[in-house]
Coordinates of N, CA and C in Angstrom, one line a residue:
N20 N -10.9 15.1 3.3 CA -9.8 14.7 2.3 C -9.7 13.1 2.4
S21 N -10.1 12.5 1.4 CA -10.1 11.0 1.4 C -8.9 10.4 0.7
K22 N -7.9 11.2 0.3 CA -6.7 10.7 -0.4 C -6.0 9.8 0.6
L23 N -5.5 8.7 0.1 CA -4.7 7.7 0.9 C -3.3 7.8 0.6
R24 N -2.4 7.7 1.7 CA -1.0 7.6 1.6 C -0.7 6.1 1.3
H25 N 0.5 5.9 0.8 CA 1.0 4.5 0.5 C 0.8 3.6 1.7
V26 N 1.3 4.1 2.9 CA 1.2 3.3 4.1 C -0.2 2.9 4.5
E27 N -1.1 3.8 4.2 CA -2.5 3.6 4.5 C -3.1 2.5 3.6
K28 N -2.8 2.5 2.3 CA -3.3 1.6 1.3 C -2.6 0.2 1.5
D29 N -1.3 0.2 1.9 CA -0.6 -1.1 1.8 C -0.5 -1.7 3.2
V30 N -0.6 -0.9 4.3 CA -0.4 -1.5 5.6 C -1.7 -1.3 6.5
L31 N -2.1 -0.1 6.7 CA -3.2 0.1 7.7 C -4.6 -0.5 7.2
I32 N -5.0 -0.3 6.0 CA -6.3 -0.9 5.6 C -6.1 -2.4 5.5
P33 N -5.1 -3.0 5.0 CA -4.9 -4.5 5.1 C -5.0 -5.0 6.5
Q34 N -4.4 -4.2 7.4 CA -4.4 -4.6 8.8 C -5.9 -4.7 9.3
I35 N -6.7 -3.8 9.0 CA -8.1 -3.8 9.3 C -8.8 -5.0 8.6
M36 N -8.4 -5.2 7.4 CA -9.0 -6.4 6.6 C -8.7 -7.8 7.3
R37 N -7.4 -7.9 7.8 CA -6.9 -9.1 8.5 C -7.7 -9.3 9.8
E38 N -7.9 -8.2 10.5 CA -8.6 -8.3 11.8 C -10.0 -8.7 11.6
R39 N -10.7 -8.0 10.7 CA -12.1 -8.3 10.4 C -12.3 -9.7 9.8
A40 N -11.5 -10.1 8.9 CA -11.5 -11.4 8.3 C -11.4 -12.4 9.4
K41 N -10.5 -12.3 10.3 CA -10.3 -13.3 11.4 C -11.5 -13.3 12.3
E42 N -12.2 -12.2 12.5 CA -13.4 -12.2 13.2 C -14.5 -13.0 12.4
L43 N -14.6 -12.7 11.1 CA -15.6 -13.3 10.3 C -15.4 -14.8 10.1
C44 N -14.1 -15.2 10.2 CA -13.7 -16.6 10.0 C -13.5 -17.3 11.4
S45 N -14.0 -16.7 12.4 CA -13.7 -17.1 13.7 C -14.0 -18.6 14.0
D46 N -15.0 -19.2 13.4 CA -15.3 -20.6 13.6 C -14.2 -21.5 13.0
K47 N -13.7 -21.0 11.9 CA -12.6 -21.8 11.2 C -11.2 -21.6 12.0
V48 N -11.1 -20.4 12.6 CA -9.9 -20.1 13.4 C -9.9 -21.1 14.6
Q49 N -11.1 -21.1 15.2 CA -11.3 -22.0 16.5 C -11.1 -23.5 16.1
A50 N -11.6 -23.9 15.0 CA -11.4 -25.3 14.6 C -10.0 -25.7 14.4
F51 N -9.2 -24.8 13.7 CA -7.8 -25.0 13.4 C -7.0 -25.0 14.7
T52 N -7.3 -24.0 15.6 CA -6.6 -23.9 16.9 C -6.8 -25.2 17.7
K53 N -8.1 -25.6 17.8 CA -8.4 -26.8 18.6 C -7.7 -28.0 18.0
C54 N -7.7 -28.1 16.7 CA -7.0 -29.3 16.1 C -5.5 -29.3 16.5
C55 N -4.9 -28.1 16.3 CA -3.5 -28.0 16.6 C -3.2 -28.3 18.1
Q56 N -4.1 -27.8 19.0 CA -3.9 -28.1 20.4 C -4.0 -29.6 20.7
E57 N -4.9 -30.3 20.0 CA -5.1 -31.7 20.3 C -4.1 -32.6 19.6
T58 N -3.5 -32.2 18.5 CA -2.5 -33.1 17.9 C -1.0 -32.8 18.0
G59 N -0.7 -31.7 18.5 CA 0.7 -31.4 18.8 C 1.5 -31.4 17.6
L60 N 2.6 -32.1 17.6 CA 3.6 -32.1 16.5 C 3.0 -32.7 15.2
L61 N 2.0 -33.4 15.2 CA 1.4 -34.0 14.0 C 0.4 -33.0 13.3
M62 N 0.3 -31.8 13.8 CA -0.6 -30.9 13.3 C -0.5 -30.6 11.9
V63 N 0.7 -30.6 11.3 CA 0.9 -30.3 9.9 C 0.2 -31.3 9.0
V64 N 0.2 -32.6 9.5 CA -0.5 -33.7 8.7 C -2.0 -33.7 9.1
K65 N -2.3 -33.7 10.4 CA -3.6 -34.0 10.9 C -4.6 -32.8 10.7
C66 N -4.1 -31.6 10.6 CA -5.0 -30.5 10.6 C -5.0 -29.8 9.2
R67 N -4.6 -30.5 8.2 CA -4.6 -30.0 6.8 C -6.0 -29.5 6.4
Q68 N -7.0 -30.3 6.7 CA -8.4 -29.9 6.3 C -8.8 -28.5 7.0
E69 N -8.6 -28.5 8.3 CA -8.9 -27.2 9.0 C -8.1 -26.0 8.5
N70 N -6.8 -26.3 8.2 CA -6.0 -25.2 7.7 C -6.5 -24.7 6.4
T71 N -6.8 -25.6 5.5 CA -7.3 -25.2 4.2 C -8.6 -24.5 4.3
A72 N -9.5 -24.9 5.1 CA -10.8 -24.2 5.3 C -10.5 -22.8 5.9
L73 N -9.6 -22.6 6.7 CA -9.3 -21.3 7.3 C -8.6 -20.4 6.2
K74 N -7.7 -20.9 5.5 CA -7.0 -20.1 4.4 C -8.0 -19.8 3.3
D75 N -9.0 -20.7 2.9 CA -10.0 -20.3 1.9 C -10.9 -19.3 2.4
C76 N -11.2 -19.3 3.7 CA -12.1 -18.3 4.3 C -11.4 -16.9 4.2
L77 N -10.2 -16.9 4.8 CA -9.4 -15.6 4.8 C -9.1 -15.0 3.4
V78 N -8.7 -15.8 2.5 CA -8.3 -15.4 1.2 C -9.6 -14.9 0.4
G79 N -10.7 -15.6 0.7 CA -12.0 -15.1 0.1 C -12.3 -13.7 0.5
Y80 N -12.0 -13.3 1.8 CA -12.2 -11.9 2.2 C -11.1 -11.0 1.6
Y81 N -9.9 -11.4 1.7 CA -8.7 -10.6 1.2 C -8.9 -10.2 -0.2
S82 N -9.5 -11.1 -1.0 CA -9.5 -10.8 -2.4 C -10.8 -10.2 -2.9
D83 N -11.7 -9.9 -1.9 CA -13.1 -9.3 -2.2 C -13.0 -7.8 -2.3
P84 N -13.2 -7.2 -3.5 CA -13.0 -5.8 -3.6 C -14.1 -5.0 -2.7
L85 N -15.2 -5.6 -2.6 CA -16.2 -4.9 -1.7 C -15.8 -4.9 -0.3
F86 N -15.2 -6.0 0.2 CA -14.7 -6.1 1.6 C -13.5 -5.0 1.7
Y87 N -12.7 -4.9 0.7 CA -11.6 -3.8 0.8 C -12.3 -2.4 1.0
E88 N -13.3 -2.2 0.2 CA -14.0 -0.9 0.3 C -14.6 -0.6 1.6
E89 N -15.2 -1.7 2.2 CA -15.8 -1.6 3.6 C -14.7 -1.3 4.6
C90 N -13.6 -1.9 4.5 CA -12.5 -1.6 5.5 C -11.9 -0.3 5.2
K91 N -11.8 0.2 3.9 CA -11.3 1.5 3.6 C -12.2 2.5 4.2
T92 N -13.5 2.3 4.1 CA -14.5 3.3 4.7 C -14.3 3.3 6.2
E93 N -14.1 2.2 6.8 CA -14.0 2.1 8.3 C -12.8 2.9 8.7
Y94 N -11.7 2.6 7.9 CA -10.3 3.3 8.2 C -10.5 4.8 8.1
L95 N -11.2 5.3 7.0 CA -11.4 6.7 6.8 C -12.2 7.3 7.9
K96 N -13.1 6.6 8.4 CA -14.0 7.1 9.5 C -13.2 7.2 10.8
Q97 N -12.4 6.2 11.0 CA -11.5 6.2 12.2 C -10.5 7.4 12.1
R98 N -9.9 7.6 10.8 CA -8.9 8.7 10.6 C -9.6 10.0 10.8
E99 N -10.8 10.1 10.4 CA -11.5 11.5 10.6 C -11.8 11.7 12.0
E100 N -12.2 10.7 12.7 CA -12.5 10.9 14.2 C -11.2 11.2 14.9
Y101 N -10.1 10.6 14.5 CA -8.8 10.9 15.2 C -8.4 12.3 14.9
R102 N -8.6 12.7 13.7 CA -8.1 14.1 13.3 C -9.0 15.2 14.0
A103 N -10.2 14.8 14.3 CA -11.2 15.7 14.9 C -10.9 15.8 16.5
T104 N -10.6 14.6 17.0 CA -10.5 14.6 18.5 C -9.1 14.4 19.0
G105 N -8.2 13.8 18.2 CA -6.8 13.6 18.7 C -6.8 12.3 19.5
I106 N -7.9 11.6 19.6 CA -8.0 10.4 20.4 C -8.1 9.2 19.4
K107 N -7.1 8.2 19.6 CA -7.1 7.0 18.7 C -8.1 6.1 19.3
K108 N -9.0 5.6 18.4 CA -10.0 4.7 18.9 C -9.5 3.2 18.7
K109 N -9.6 2.4 19.8 CA -9.3 1.0 19.7 C -10.5 0.3 19.1
R110 N -10.0 -0.7 18.1 CA -11.1 -1.5 17.6 C -11.5 -2.6 18.5
Q111 N -12.8 -2.8 18.6 CA -13.2 -3.9 19.5 C -13.1 -5.2 18.7
T112 N -12.4 -6.2 19.3 CA -12.3 -7.5 18.6 C -12.9 -8.6 19.4
L113 N -13.3 -9.6 18.7 CA -13.8 -10.8 19.5 C -12.6 -11.5 20.1
T114 N -12.8 -12.0 21.3 CA -11.7 -12.7 21.9 C -11.5 -14.0 21.3
S115 N -10.2 -14.3 20.9 CA -9.9 -15.7 20.3 C -8.5 -16.1 20.7
N116 N -8.2 -17.3 20.5 CA -6.9 -17.8 20.8 C -5.7 -17.5 19.8
V117 N -6.1 -16.7 18.8 CA -5.1 -16.5 17.8 C -4.4 -15.1 18.0

């Protein structure tokens, strides 16, 4: 059964999308984090370029229908495994400072 509940469509799949997009944009996440650490209170002004690059990268993934379908497929696979085993699988994520 691949029907999705409201919470799955609007919360759980977007959560997977955010996690995966952060991994795929990790170079931009790291550049923004590094800039913020180096500039302190002036980060709003000094890190504008890094922030824009990071937002553009993330929004590019969030608005990609193929990426949504990939994440939906991943979610459905996890849901199927959970229903079969009763064991919730933790996603492996890249370690980052965010």
